Coordinates of C-alpha atoms in Angstrom, one line a residue:
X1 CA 0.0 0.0 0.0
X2 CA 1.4 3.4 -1.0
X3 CA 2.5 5.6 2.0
X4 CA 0.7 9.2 0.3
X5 CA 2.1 12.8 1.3
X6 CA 0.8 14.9 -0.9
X7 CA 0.8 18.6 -1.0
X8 CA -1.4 20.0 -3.6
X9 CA -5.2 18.3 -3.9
X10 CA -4.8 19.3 -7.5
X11 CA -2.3 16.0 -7.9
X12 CA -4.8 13.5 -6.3
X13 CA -7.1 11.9 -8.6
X14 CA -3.8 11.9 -11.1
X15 CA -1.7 10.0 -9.1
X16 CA -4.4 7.7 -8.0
X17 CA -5.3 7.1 -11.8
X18 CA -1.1 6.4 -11.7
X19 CA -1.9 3.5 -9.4
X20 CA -4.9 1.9 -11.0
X21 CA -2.9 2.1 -14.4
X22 CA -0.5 -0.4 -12.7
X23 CA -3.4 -2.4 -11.0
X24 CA -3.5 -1.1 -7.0
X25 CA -6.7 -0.4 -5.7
X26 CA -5.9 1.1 -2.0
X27 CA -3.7 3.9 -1.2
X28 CA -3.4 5.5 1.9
X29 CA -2.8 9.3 2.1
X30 CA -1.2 10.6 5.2
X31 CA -2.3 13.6 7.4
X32 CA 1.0 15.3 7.1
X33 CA 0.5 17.9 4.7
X34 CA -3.3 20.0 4.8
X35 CA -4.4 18.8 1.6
X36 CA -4.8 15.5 3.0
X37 CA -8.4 15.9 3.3
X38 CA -9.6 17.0 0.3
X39 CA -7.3 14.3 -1.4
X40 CA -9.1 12.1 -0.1
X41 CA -12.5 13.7 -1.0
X42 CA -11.2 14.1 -4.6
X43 CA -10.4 10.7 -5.2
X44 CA -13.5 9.3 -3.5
X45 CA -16.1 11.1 -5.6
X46 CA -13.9 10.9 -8.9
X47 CA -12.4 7.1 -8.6
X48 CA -14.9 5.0 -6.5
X49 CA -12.8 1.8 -7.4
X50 CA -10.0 3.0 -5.3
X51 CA -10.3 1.8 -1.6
X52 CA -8.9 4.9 0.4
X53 CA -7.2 5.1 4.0
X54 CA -6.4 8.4 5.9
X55 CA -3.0 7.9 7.3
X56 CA -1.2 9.2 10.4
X57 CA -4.4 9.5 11.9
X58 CA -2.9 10.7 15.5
X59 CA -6.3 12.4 17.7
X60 CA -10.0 11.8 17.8
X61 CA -10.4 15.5 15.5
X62 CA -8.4 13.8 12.5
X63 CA -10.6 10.7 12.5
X64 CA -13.8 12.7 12.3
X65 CA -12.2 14.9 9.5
X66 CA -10.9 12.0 7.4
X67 CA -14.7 10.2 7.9
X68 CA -15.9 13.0 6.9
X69 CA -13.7 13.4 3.7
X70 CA -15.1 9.6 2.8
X71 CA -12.2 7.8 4.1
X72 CA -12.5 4.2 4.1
X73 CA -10.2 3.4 6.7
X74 CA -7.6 4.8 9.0
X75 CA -4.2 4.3 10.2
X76 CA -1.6 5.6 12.5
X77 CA 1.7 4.9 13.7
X78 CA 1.3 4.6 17.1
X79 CA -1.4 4.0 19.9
X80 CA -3.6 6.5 21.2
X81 CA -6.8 5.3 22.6
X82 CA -8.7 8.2 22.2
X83 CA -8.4 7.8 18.6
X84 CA -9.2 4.1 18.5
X85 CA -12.3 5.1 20.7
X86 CA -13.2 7.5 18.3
X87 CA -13.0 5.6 14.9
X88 CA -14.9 3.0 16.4
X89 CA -17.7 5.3 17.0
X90 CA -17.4 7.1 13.8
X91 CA -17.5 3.2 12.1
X92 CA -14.0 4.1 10.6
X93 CA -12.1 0.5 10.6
X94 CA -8.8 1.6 12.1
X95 CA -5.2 0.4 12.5
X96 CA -3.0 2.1 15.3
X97 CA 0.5 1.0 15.1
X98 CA 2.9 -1.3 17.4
X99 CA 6.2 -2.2 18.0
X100 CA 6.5 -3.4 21.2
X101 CA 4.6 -6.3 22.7
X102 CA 2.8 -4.2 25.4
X103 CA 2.0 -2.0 22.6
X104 CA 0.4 -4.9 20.5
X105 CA -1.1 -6.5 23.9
X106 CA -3.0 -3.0 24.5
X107 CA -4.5 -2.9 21.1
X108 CA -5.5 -6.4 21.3
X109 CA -7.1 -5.6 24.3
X110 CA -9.2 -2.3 22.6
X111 CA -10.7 -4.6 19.8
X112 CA -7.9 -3.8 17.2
X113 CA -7.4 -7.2 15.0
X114 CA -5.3 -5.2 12.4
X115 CA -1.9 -3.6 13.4
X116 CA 1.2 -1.2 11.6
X117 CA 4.0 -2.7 12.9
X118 CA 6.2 0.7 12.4
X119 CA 9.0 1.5 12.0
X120 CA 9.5 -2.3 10.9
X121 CA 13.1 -2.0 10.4
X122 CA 14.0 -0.2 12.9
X123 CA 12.3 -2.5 15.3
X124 CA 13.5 -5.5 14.6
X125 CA 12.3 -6.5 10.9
X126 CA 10.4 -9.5 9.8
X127 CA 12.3 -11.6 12.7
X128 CA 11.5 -9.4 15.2
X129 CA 7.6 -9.2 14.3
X130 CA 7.8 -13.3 13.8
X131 CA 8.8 -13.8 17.0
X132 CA 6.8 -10.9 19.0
X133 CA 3.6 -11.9 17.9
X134 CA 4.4 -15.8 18.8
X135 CA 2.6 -15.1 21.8
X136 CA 0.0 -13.6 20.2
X137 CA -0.9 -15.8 17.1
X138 CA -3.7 -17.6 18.8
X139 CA -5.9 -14.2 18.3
X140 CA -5.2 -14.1 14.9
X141 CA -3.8 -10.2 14.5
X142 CA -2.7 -9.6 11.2
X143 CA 0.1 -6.9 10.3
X144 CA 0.7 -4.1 7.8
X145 CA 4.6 -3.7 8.4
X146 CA 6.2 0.0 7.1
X147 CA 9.2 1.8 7.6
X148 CA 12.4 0.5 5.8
X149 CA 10.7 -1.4 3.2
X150 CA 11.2 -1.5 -0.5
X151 CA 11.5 -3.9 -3.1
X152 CA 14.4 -5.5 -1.5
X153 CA 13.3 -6.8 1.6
X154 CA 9.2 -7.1 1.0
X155 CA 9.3 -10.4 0.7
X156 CA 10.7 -11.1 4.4
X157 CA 7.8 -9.9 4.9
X158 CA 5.3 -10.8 2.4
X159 CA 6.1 -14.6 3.3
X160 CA 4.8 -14.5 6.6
X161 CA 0.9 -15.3 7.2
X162 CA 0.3 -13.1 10.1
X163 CA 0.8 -9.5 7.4
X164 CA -1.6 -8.5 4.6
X165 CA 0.1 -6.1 3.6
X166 CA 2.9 -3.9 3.9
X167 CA 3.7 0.2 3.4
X168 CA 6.0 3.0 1.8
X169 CA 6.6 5.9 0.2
X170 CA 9.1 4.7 -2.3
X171 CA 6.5 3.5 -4.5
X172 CA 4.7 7.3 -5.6
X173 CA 7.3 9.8 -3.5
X174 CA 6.6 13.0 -2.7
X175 CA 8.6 14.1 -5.1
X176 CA 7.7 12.1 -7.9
X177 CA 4.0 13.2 -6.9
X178 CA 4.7 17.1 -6.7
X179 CA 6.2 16.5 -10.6
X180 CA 3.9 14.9 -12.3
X181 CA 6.1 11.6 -13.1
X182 CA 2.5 9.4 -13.5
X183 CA 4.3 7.2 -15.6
X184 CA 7.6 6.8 -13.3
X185 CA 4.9 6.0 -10.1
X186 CA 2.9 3.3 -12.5
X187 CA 6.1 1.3 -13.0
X188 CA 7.1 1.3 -9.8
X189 CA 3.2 0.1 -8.8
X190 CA 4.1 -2.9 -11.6
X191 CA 7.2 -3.7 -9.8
X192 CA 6.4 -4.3 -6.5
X193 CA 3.3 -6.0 -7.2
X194 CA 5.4 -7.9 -9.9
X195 CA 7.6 -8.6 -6.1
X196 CA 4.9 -9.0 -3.9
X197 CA 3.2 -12.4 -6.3
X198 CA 6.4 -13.7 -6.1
X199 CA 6.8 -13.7 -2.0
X200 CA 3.7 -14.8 -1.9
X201 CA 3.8 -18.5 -3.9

């Protein structure tokens, strides 16, 4: 799933059209910038195909504005009750992120069946996520891992039945977003779905 910071609402539907061109359907755009928002909205009402997350979804007042802006989901990098409180009453499916396993105990605990494990990398990799969530795997938590990840080590984690998916910018940068490079950002999209089939035979 493409990490999304985007800074102009103008570039949206464009880059999302980028993605199905190369055949991704989800895309998650991050509350970094504030066009995040209206992305969203933009790509909603244009491109109803596209299943679309707000990400970085940190308080309670973000979760309302991305339900409100017709996001489909939310996500965040770390664990803030409020907010999981909060998108459960709004009826936004959410998934707060863990690295530790107090961290993934507590969200267990909340309701939350679907977890970022961020920054994966940095906190341990695929290993580390293998062997933190042994003592979980009888509740059946599934995992989106990001931070770190590109085509080179995807599979590590693609190959391991507890994650359904895994994140990152590298596949539509900002950069490559703010320019226009539609064509650059669809090829990368063929790549490392091209990647992904393979770690998953």
């Amino acid at each position: 799933m493409p990490v999304i910071i985007i800074d102009d609402a103008d570039r949206a539907v464009p880059l999302a059209e980028a993605l199905l061109a190369g055949d991704l359907d989800a895309i998650e755009i991050t509350f970094r910038t504030g066009a995040a928002a209206e992305s969203i909205r933009r790509i909603r009402e244009a491109l109803p195909e596209m299943c679309v997350g707000a990400g970085t979804v940190l308080r309670p007042e973000q979760a309302k504005r991305a339900a409100d802006a017709g996001a489909q989901f939310a996500l965040a990098p770390g664990l803030n009750q409020r907010t999981v409180l909060a998108c459960a009453e709004l009826d936004l499916p959410f998934i707060p992120g863990v690295m530790t396993p107090s961290e993934i105990d507590s969200a267990a605990e909340l309701g939350c069946r679907y977890l970022k494990f961020f920054p994966a990398e940095t906190a341990g990799g695929a290993a580390g996520l293998k062997a933190m969530n042994a003592a979980f795997k009888h509740l059946g938590l599934r995992y989106c891992p990001t931070g770190g990840i590109g085509l080179k080590n995807m599979g590590e984690y693609l190959s391991m039945s507890e994650v359904f998916a895994i994140g990152g910018s590298w596949v539509a940068t900002r950069e490559q977003i703010a320019a226009g490079e539609w064509s650059t950002i669809t090829s990368q999209v063929k790549a490392a779905l091209a990647k992904a089939a393979e770690a998953r035979r």
